[in-house]
Coordinates of C-alpha atoms in Angstrom, one line a residue:
M127 CA 0.2 0.1 -0.3
T128 CA 0.8 4.0 -0.9
S129 CA 1.9 5.5 2.2
I130 CA 0.3 8.3 3.2
P131 CA 2.0 11.8 3.7
P132 CA 0.4 12.9 7.5
A133 CA -0.9 16.0 7.4
A134 CA 0.2 18.7 10.0
S135 CA -1.8 18.3 13.8
P136 CA -3.4 21.0 15.2
V137 CA -3.0 18.8 18.1
D138 CA -0.5 18.6 20.4
L139 CA -0.1 14.7 19.8
G140 CA 1.9 14.2 22.5
A141 CA -0.9 14.6 25.2
V142 CA -3.4 12.1 23.3
R143 CA -3.8 8.5 25.3
A144 CA -6.8 7.6 22.4
L145 CA -7.8 9.3 18.8
M146 CA -11.5 8.0 17.7
I147 CA -10.7 7.4 13.9
S148 CA -14.5 8.3 12.3
H149 CA -16.2 8.7 8.9
V150 CA -19.4 8.3 7.9
D151 CA -21.4 5.6 6.5
N152 CA -24.4 5.6 3.8
A153 CA -26.8 4.9 6.7
G154 CA -25.4 8.7 8.4
V155 CA -23.7 6.3 11.4
S156 CA -20.5 7.6 12.5
R157 CA -18.3 4.0 13.2
L158 CA -14.7 4.5 14.3
K159 CA -11.7 2.8 14.8
V160 CA -9.9 4.2 18.8
V161 CA -6.5 3.5 18.3
P162 CA -4.2 4.2 21.3
G163 CA -1.2 7.4 20.6
R164 CA 1.5 5.3 20.1
K165 CA 0.0 4.0 16.9
I166 CA -1.5 7.9 15.5
E167 CA 1.1 8.4 13.8
S168 CA 1.2 5.3 11.8
A169 CA -2.1 5.2 12.0
A170 CA -2.2 8.7 9.5
R171 CA 0.5 7.5 7.1
S172 CA -1.4 3.5 6.8
G173 CA -4.6 4.4 8.1
S174 CA -6.5 1.6 10.7
T175 CA -7.8 -1.0 8.6
V176 CA -12.2 -0.8 8.1
S177 CA -13.7 -3.9 6.3
L178 CA -15.5 -3.2 3.3
S179 CA -18.8 -3.8 5.0
V180 CA -19.0 -1.5 7.7
A181 CA -17.2 0.6 5.4
L182 CA -19.8 1.4 3.2
L183 CA -22.3 -1.4 3.7
L184 CA -24.0 -1.5 6.8
A185 CA -27.9 0.2 7.7
I186 CA -29.2 1.9 10.1
D187 CA -29.7 -1.3 12.2
D188 CA -26.3 -2.5 11.3
H189 CA -27.9 -5.3 8.2
V190 CA -25.8 -6.0 5.6
C191 CA -26.1 -4.8 2.6
R192 CA -24.7 -5.4 -1.1
T193 CA -24.2 -4.3 -4.4
D194 CA -22.9 -5.7 -7.9
E195 CA -19.6 -3.6 -7.3
L196 CA -19.4 -4.4 -3.7
D197 CA -19.3 -7.7 -2.2
S198 CA -20.2 -7.1 1.8
T199 CA -17.7 -10.1 2.6
V200 CA -15.5 -9.5 0.2
G201 CA -12.2 -6.7 0.9
D202 CA -10.6 -3.9 3.6
L203 CA -10.1 -0.5 2.9
R204 CA -8.3 1.7 4.6
G205 CA -9.0 5.3 7.4
I206 CA -6.3 7.7 7.1
P207 CA -7.1 10.1 10.1
D208 CA -7.2 13.8 8.3
L209 CA -4.9 15.0 11.6
G210 CA -4.9 18.6 9.9
A211 CA -8.3 18.5 11.2
A212 CA -8.1 16.9 14.2
A213 CA -9.1 18.1 17.6
L214 CA -8.6 17.3 21.6
I215 CA -12.0 16.1 22.6
D216 CA -10.7 16.4 26.6
P217 CA -7.2 17.2 28.0
I218 CA -7.6 15.5 30.9
A219 CA -9.0 12.7 29.7
G220 CA -6.2 12.5 26.6
L221 CA -9.3 11.9 24.0
A222 CA -9.0 13.5 20.6
W223 CA -10.9 12.7 17.2
A224 CA -9.9 13.0 13.3
P225 CA -11.6 12.6 11.0
S226 CA -10.9 9.9 8.0
D227 CA -11.2 9.2 3.9
L228 CA -12.1 5.8 2.8
H229 CA -8.9 4.6 0.8
A230 CA -8.3 1.6 -1.3
L231 CA -5.0 -0.9 -0.1
D232 CA -3.0 0.9 -2.9
G233 CA -3.5 3.5 -1.5
S234 CA -6.2 5.6 -3.6
P235 CA -9.6 7.4 -2.5
H236 CA -12.3 5.1 -3.3
P237 CA -15.0 5.8 -5.0
A238 CA -17.8 5.4 -2.5
C239 CA -16.1 7.5 0.6
S240 CA -18.1 10.5 1.0
R241 CA -16.2 12.8 2.3
S242 CA -13.7 12.4 -0.3
L243 CA -16.0 12.9 -3.1
L244 CA -16.4 16.2 -1.2
K245 CA -13.4 17.1 -1.5
R246 CA -13.4 16.6 -4.8
L247 CA -16.6 18.7 -5.7
G248 CA -14.6 22.2 -4.0
R249 CA -12.1 21.6 -5.8
E250 CA -14.0 21.5 -9.4
A251 CA -16.0 25.3 -7.8
E252 CA -13.0 26.3 -7.4
A253 CA -11.8 25.5 -10.6
D254 CA -14.3 26.9 -12.0
G255 CA -13.3 30.5 -9.8
L256 CA -16.1 29.5 -7.3
H257 CA -15.5 29.5 -3.3
F258 CA -18.4 27.6 -1.3
T259 CA -18.6 28.1 2.5
I260 CA -21.4 26.2 4.2
G261 CA -22.7 27.0 7.7
L262 CA -24.7 24.1 9.2
E263 CA -27.4 24.2 12.1
M264 CA -27.7 21.1 13.6
E265 CA -31.6 20.1 15.4
F266 CA -31.8 17.0 18.3
T267 CA -33.7 15.8 21.1
L268 CA -32.3 15.4 24.5
F269 CA -34.5 13.0 26.7
T270 CA -33.8 12.2 30.4
G271 CA -35.0 8.9 31.6
S272 CA -33.7 5.8 30.0
A273 CA -33.2 4.3 26.5
D274 CA -35.7 1.9 27.1
A275 CA -37.8 4.6 28.9
P276 CA -36.9 7.9 28.0
V277 CA -39.1 11.2 29.2
L278 CA -38.8 14.7 26.9
A279 CA -36.0 16.8 28.4
H280 CA -37.7 20.2 29.0
F281 CA -41.3 21.5 28.2
G282 CA -40.6 24.1 26.8
P283 CA -42.1 27.1 26.2
G284 CA -39.8 27.1 22.2
Y285 CA -37.2 29.6 22.1
G286 CA -37.9 30.6 26.2
A287 CA -35.1 31.3 28.3
R288 CA -37.0 28.8 31.2
P289 CA -35.7 25.1 29.4
F290 CA -32.5 27.1 28.4
L291 CA -32.3 27.8 33.2
E292 CA -33.3 24.6 33.9
L293 CA -30.2 23.0 31.7
E294 CA -28.1 25.9 32.7
T295 CA -25.8 23.5 33.4
W296 CA -25.6 20.8 30.4
H297 CA -25.6 24.4 27.6
L298 CA -22.7 25.4 29.7
D299 CA -21.0 23.0 29.7
V300 CA -21.7 22.1 25.6
M301 CA -20.8 25.4 24.5
R302 CA -17.4 24.6 26.6
G303 CA -17.2 21.7 25.4
L304 CA -17.2 22.6 21.6
D305 CA -15.0 26.1 21.5
Q306 CA -13.1 23.2 23.4
A307 CA -12.3 21.2 20.5
G308 CA -12.5 24.0 17.6
V309 CA -16.4 24.0 17.4
P310 CA -17.2 27.5 16.0
I311 CA -21.2 28.3 17.1
E312 CA -22.8 31.4 16.0
Q313 CA -25.4 30.3 18.6
M314 CA -27.7 28.2 20.9
H315 CA -30.3 27.4 22.1
P316 CA -33.9 25.3 23.0
E317 CA -36.4 25.1 19.7
F318 CA -39.5 25.5 19.2
G319 CA -40.5 21.8 20.4
A320 CA -40.2 19.8 23.7
G321 CA -37.3 18.4 24.4
Q322 CA -35.4 20.0 21.3
V323 CA -32.2 22.2 20.6
E324 CA -30.3 23.9 18.0
V325 CA -27.0 24.3 17.3
S326 CA -26.1 27.2 14.8
F327 CA -22.5 26.7 13.1
A328 CA -19.6 29.2 11.7
P329 CA -19.1 29.0 8.2
R330 CA -16.7 27.2 7.2
D331 CA -15.0 25.6 3.2
P332 CA -17.9 22.6 3.0
V333 CA -15.3 19.9 4.1
R334 CA -14.0 21.4 7.5
A335 CA -18.1 22.5 8.3
V336 CA -19.1 19.0 8.2
D337 CA -16.2 18.2 10.2
D338 CA -17.3 20.8 12.5
Y339 CA -20.4 19.1 12.9
M340 CA -19.4 15.2 13.2
L341 CA -17.2 16.1 16.2
A342 CA -19.8 18.6 17.4
R343 CA -22.6 15.1 17.3
H344 CA -20.2 13.5 19.1
V345 CA -19.5 16.6 21.8
I346 CA -22.5 16.3 22.5
T347 CA -23.2 12.9 23.3
R348 CA -20.5 12.4 25.0
L349 CA -21.3 16.0 27.5
S350 CA -25.0 14.0 27.3
A351 CA -24.1 11.4 29.2
A352 CA -21.8 13.1 31.7
H353 CA -25.1 14.5 32.6
G354 CA -27.5 11.4 32.5
L355 CA -28.6 12.8 29.0
L356 CA -29.7 11.8 26.7
V357 CA -29.4 12.9 23.0
S358 CA -31.0 11.8 19.7
F359 CA -30.4 12.8 15.8
Q360 CA -33.4 11.3 14.5
P361 CA -35.3 13.5 12.1
V362 CA -38.2 12.1 14.4
A363 CA -37.2 11.5 17.7
S364 CA -40.3 11.0 19.7
T365 CA -43.7 12.2 17.8
A366 CA -45.0 13.5 21.3
T367 CA -42.6 16.5 19.9
C368 CA -40.7 18.8 17.2
S369 CA -39.0 16.5 14.8
N370 CA -35.5 17.7 13.7
G371 CA -34.0 19.4 10.4
C372 CA -30.4 19.6 9.6
H373 CA -30.8 22.6 7.4
I374 CA -27.5 23.3 4.9
H375 CA -26.8 27.3 4.5
F376 CA -24.5 27.6 1.6
S377 CA -23.1 31.0 0.0
A378 CA -20.7 31.5 -3.3
R379 CA -17.8 34.0 -4.0
R380 CA -16.2 35.1 -7.1
E381 CA -13.4 37.3 -6.8
G382 CA -13.7 38.0 -3.6
V383 CA -17.9 38.9 -4.2
N384 CA -20.7 36.9 -3.5
V385 CA -22.9 36.2 -5.5
F386 CA -26.4 36.2 -3.3
H387 CA -26.2 40.1 -2.7
D388 CA -26.6 42.5 -6.0
P389 CA -28.1 45.8 -5.7
A390 CA -28.8 46.0 -9.2
G391 CA -29.9 42.3 -9.4
S392 CA -33.7 40.4 -9.8
W393 CA -34.1 39.8 -6.0
G394 CA -30.8 41.5 -4.5
M395 CA -28.4 39.2 -6.0
S396 CA -26.5 38.0 -9.0
D397 CA -28.0 36.2 -11.8
E398 CA -24.7 33.7 -10.9
G399 CA -26.9 32.9 -7.4
G400 CA -29.7 32.6 -9.0
H401 CA -29.0 30.3 -11.3
M402 CA -27.7 28.0 -8.5
I403 CA -31.2 27.8 -6.9
A404 CA -32.4 26.4 -9.9
G405 CA -29.9 23.9 -9.4
V406 CA -30.9 22.7 -6.5
L407 CA -34.7 22.3 -7.3
A408 CA -34.5 21.6 -10.8
H409 CA -31.8 18.2 -8.8
M410 CA -34.1 18.8 -5.8
R411 CA -36.4 15.7 -6.1
E412 CA -33.8 12.6 -7.4
S413 CA -32.0 14.4 -4.4
T414 CA -34.3 13.9 -1.5
A415 CA -33.1 10.6 -0.4
L416 CA -29.7 11.9 0.3
L417 CA -30.2 15.5 1.9
G418 CA -32.2 12.9 4.4
G419 CA -32.8 9.5 3.3
S420 CA -34.9 7.7 6.5
T421 CA -38.0 6.9 6.5
L422 CA -38.5 9.4 8.7
S423 CA -37.1 11.9 6.5
F424 CA -40.7 11.8 5.3
E425 CA -42.8 12.8 8.0
R426 CA -40.8 15.4 9.2
L427 CA -41.8 17.2 5.3
Q428 CA -44.8 17.8 6.3
P429 CA -46.4 21.0 5.6
H430 CA -46.7 23.8 8.7
N431 CA -43.9 22.1 10.7
W432 CA -41.1 24.6 8.8
S433 CA -39.8 22.2 6.8
G434 CA -38.8 23.4 3.7
A435 CA -41.9 21.1 2.4
A436 CA -42.8 22.0 -0.7
I437 CA -39.6 22.5 -3.5
C438 CA -39.9 26.0 -4.6
W439 CA -38.5 29.3 -3.5
G440 CA -38.9 32.5 -1.8
V441 CA -36.9 35.2 0.2
G442 CA -37.0 34.2 3.8
N443 CA -40.1 32.3 3.6
R444 CA -39.8 29.0 6.2
E445 CA -42.6 26.9 4.3
V446 CA -40.1 26.1 0.9
A447 CA -37.1 24.0 0.1
V448 CA -34.6 26.9 -0.2
R449 CA -35.2 30.4 1.1
L450 CA -32.3 33.3 -0.1
M451 CA -31.7 35.4 3.3
P452 CA -30.4 39.0 2.7
G453 CA -27.7 40.2 4.8
Y454 CA -28.7 42.5 8.2
A455 CA -28.6 45.9 6.6
G456 CA -25.0 47.1 5.8
L457 CA -23.9 43.8 6.2
E458 CA -25.3 42.2 2.8
A459 CA -22.0 41.6 1.2
T460 CA -20.6 39.3 3.6
Q461 CA -23.9 37.3 5.8
S462 CA -26.7 36.8 2.6
N463 CA -27.0 33.5 1.8
V464 CA -29.4 30.5 0.4
E465 CA -30.6 27.7 3.3
V466 CA -31.4 24.0 2.1
K467 CA -34.0 23.9 5.0
C468 CA -35.3 20.0 3.5
A469 CA -32.6 18.5 5.2
D470 CA -32.3 16.0 7.9
P471 CA -30.0 14.6 10.8
A472 CA -30.2 11.1 9.1
A473 CA -28.4 12.3 5.9
N474 CA -24.6 11.4 5.4
L475 CA -23.7 15.3 5.3
Y476 CA -20.4 14.8 3.2
L477 CA -23.1 13.4 0.6
A478 CA -26.0 16.0 1.7
V479 CA -23.7 19.1 0.9
A480 CA -21.8 17.9 -1.6
T481 CA -25.7 17.5 -3.5
V482 CA -26.8 20.8 -2.9
I483 CA -22.8 22.1 -4.4
A484 CA -23.4 20.4 -7.8
S485 CA -27.0 20.8 -8.1
A486 CA -25.5 25.2 -7.4
L487 CA -22.6 24.2 -9.9
D488 CA -24.5 22.5 -12.5
G489 CA -27.1 25.3 -12.8
V490 CA -24.5 27.3 -12.8
R491 CA -22.9 26.0 -16.2
T492 CA -26.7 25.3 -17.6
K493 CA -27.5 28.9 -16.7
A494 CA -31.1 27.8 -15.3
P495 CA -33.5 29.8 -15.6
L496 CA -35.1 31.1 -11.9
P497 CA -38.7 30.9 -11.1
E498 CA -40.6 33.7 -9.9
P499 CA -40.4 33.0 -5.5
V500 CA -43.1 32.2 -3.4
N501 CA -42.8 34.5 -0.9
V502 CA -46.0 32.5 0.9
D503 CA -47.1 29.3 2.1
P504 CA -47.4 27.5 -0.9
E505 CA -50.3 25.3 1.0
L506 CA -52.2 28.6 0.9
L507 CA -51.6 28.8 -3.3
T508 CA -54.3 27.6 -5.6
E509 CA -53.0 24.3 -7.7
A510 CA -52.9 27.0 -10.9
E511 CA -50.9 28.7 -8.6
R512 CA -48.8 26.2 -7.8
A513 CA -48.4 24.6 -11.3
A514 CA -47.3 28.7 -12.9
A515 CA -44.9 28.7 -9.1
G516 CA -43.5 25.7 -10.8
V517 CA -44.2 24.4 -6.9
T518 CA -43.5 20.8 -7.0
A519 CA -44.1 18.4 -3.9
F520 CA -41.2 15.8 -2.1
P521 CA -41.7 12.0 -3.0
A522 CA -44.3 10.8 -1.0
D523 CA -42.0 8.2 1.0
L524 CA -38.1 7.1 0.7
G525 CA -39.4 4.1 -1.6
Q526 CA -40.1 6.8 -4.8
A527 CA -37.2 8.8 -3.2
L528 CA -34.6 6.4 -4.5
D529 CA -36.2 5.3 -7.0
L530 CA -35.7 8.9 -8.2
L531 CA -31.5 8.6 -6.9
E532 CA -31.6 5.9 -8.4
K533 CA -32.5 6.5 -11.8
S534 CA -31.0 9.8 -12.2
T535 CA -28.5 10.8 -14.8
Y536 CA -27.1 13.5 -12.9
L537 CA -25.4 12.9 -9.9
R538 CA -24.5 9.3 -10.6
E539 CA -22.3 11.1 -13.0
A540 CA -21.2 13.4 -9.5
F541 CA -21.3 11.2 -7.4
G542 CA -20.7 7.9 -10.0
S543 CA -22.2 4.8 -9.6
V544 CA -20.1 2.6 -6.8
L545 CA -21.7 5.5 -4.4
L546 CA -24.5 6.3 -5.4
D547 CA -25.5 2.1 -6.0
A548 CA -24.6 1.7 -2.1
Y549 CA -25.7 4.1 -1.2
V550 CA -28.9 3.0 -2.6
A551 CA -28.3 -0.5 -1.4
V552 CA -28.4 0.9 2.3
R553 CA -31.0 3.0 2.3
R554 CA -33.3 0.3 0.5
H555 CA -33.5 -1.3 3.6
D556 CA -34.6 1.6 5.8
A557 CA -37.5 1.4 3.8
A558 CA -37.5 -2.2 3.2
T559 CA -37.7 -2.5 7.4
Y560 CA -39.3 0.7 8.7
G561 CA -41.1 2.1 6.1
A562 CA -44.7 0.2 7.1
L563 CA -43.9 0.5 10.1
P564 CA -46.4 3.4 12.3
V565 CA -43.9 6.1 13.0
D566 CA -43.2 5.8 16.8
E567 CA -42.5 2.6 16.7
A568 CA -39.9 3.2 13.5
A569 CA -38.9 5.9 15.4
A570 CA -38.2 3.6 19.3
L571 CA -36.4 1.3 17.0
I572 CA -33.7 3.7 16.0
R573 CA -33.9 6.6 18.5
W574 CA -30.3 6.1 19.2
K575 CA -28.9 4.9 15.9
L576 CA -27.2 8.1 14.7

């Protein structure tokens, strides 16, 4: 196997007793190997062994899937930790974490590695003269009690001071833990639903933004356990409260200029910004399974849920899938961005962000025409008005979404068949196993899996 030169680490490796080396698989699960401190440099050169099945073919319940290209019983990969993105989670315990890229034994990135895909798309954008930044908003649900009998950890009111103060120590420990790990958060608050919390992350380069998100999930899970709390990142953690999203904010700059701010342009943005939104919309039905991917994702995509349940766009509209968010007065050039509201935490976020970037780039390359914005709740429109505005519906369930994804010529070309087929195989197991169950039963079975 070809040796991989290790990246310089921001962490003092001499202080690390154990390194979590993780990757995100096609079920959206973070899988890992843990190496002792003395093995870190060796792992950075030649990786940790990851069976092909664990890397790419395990479903949410650990059922082993297969494709024509990938045999679940044959083959090994190497998880190469990116020490340049390593973080010290606990300096006293000496616990650190690093994301990894999946490599074949010849040293080349494996064609189904989602993190490598996102890196490649970032390079393609830069070659086209565009620099993307990504900001993520994470929603999750906190519980007290036991895994078998969970109780929502707070009961609102939404965005209220009371649920913050009731869980003040936990909130402050999480903020401190994320800061210690180098994860820049913008804000944190109790969300609308009982037990629900949201954390917003600072915009970063695409790969680093998702790295931050995955690291934050580990930090939050670890600190919640220390406080006697349980945390679920499922889109529907409980039918007794609101669903969880993972909103993807993106902006792009050409020659340092934000394409989503142009006072002389239509709707206050450049034509290029409009093409990007149009590209995301054009590919949204066929990419729905990549933006969520759980059977529970489709329970979330309901009207009047602020989940962006209609495929259309608007300015500041929380009921559309894609919304333009102009910046604050005087800061528009810095802050203006686009939010993809329909994504959720069941996704592999490397793939979800890759989907948004690939679709936006296709919009620019094809000069996709932007429809008129929808600046009311789409459910208030008549069928004729919806048709005139180009409003379309999401697939009804995961099975339909996977059918569209599997037939997508564009996404198959952008992602490669090896990755796309492995993803579809894993998510079809989810659809077959949980799709016909009542929502509360499905939620209970997979509540703690992410």
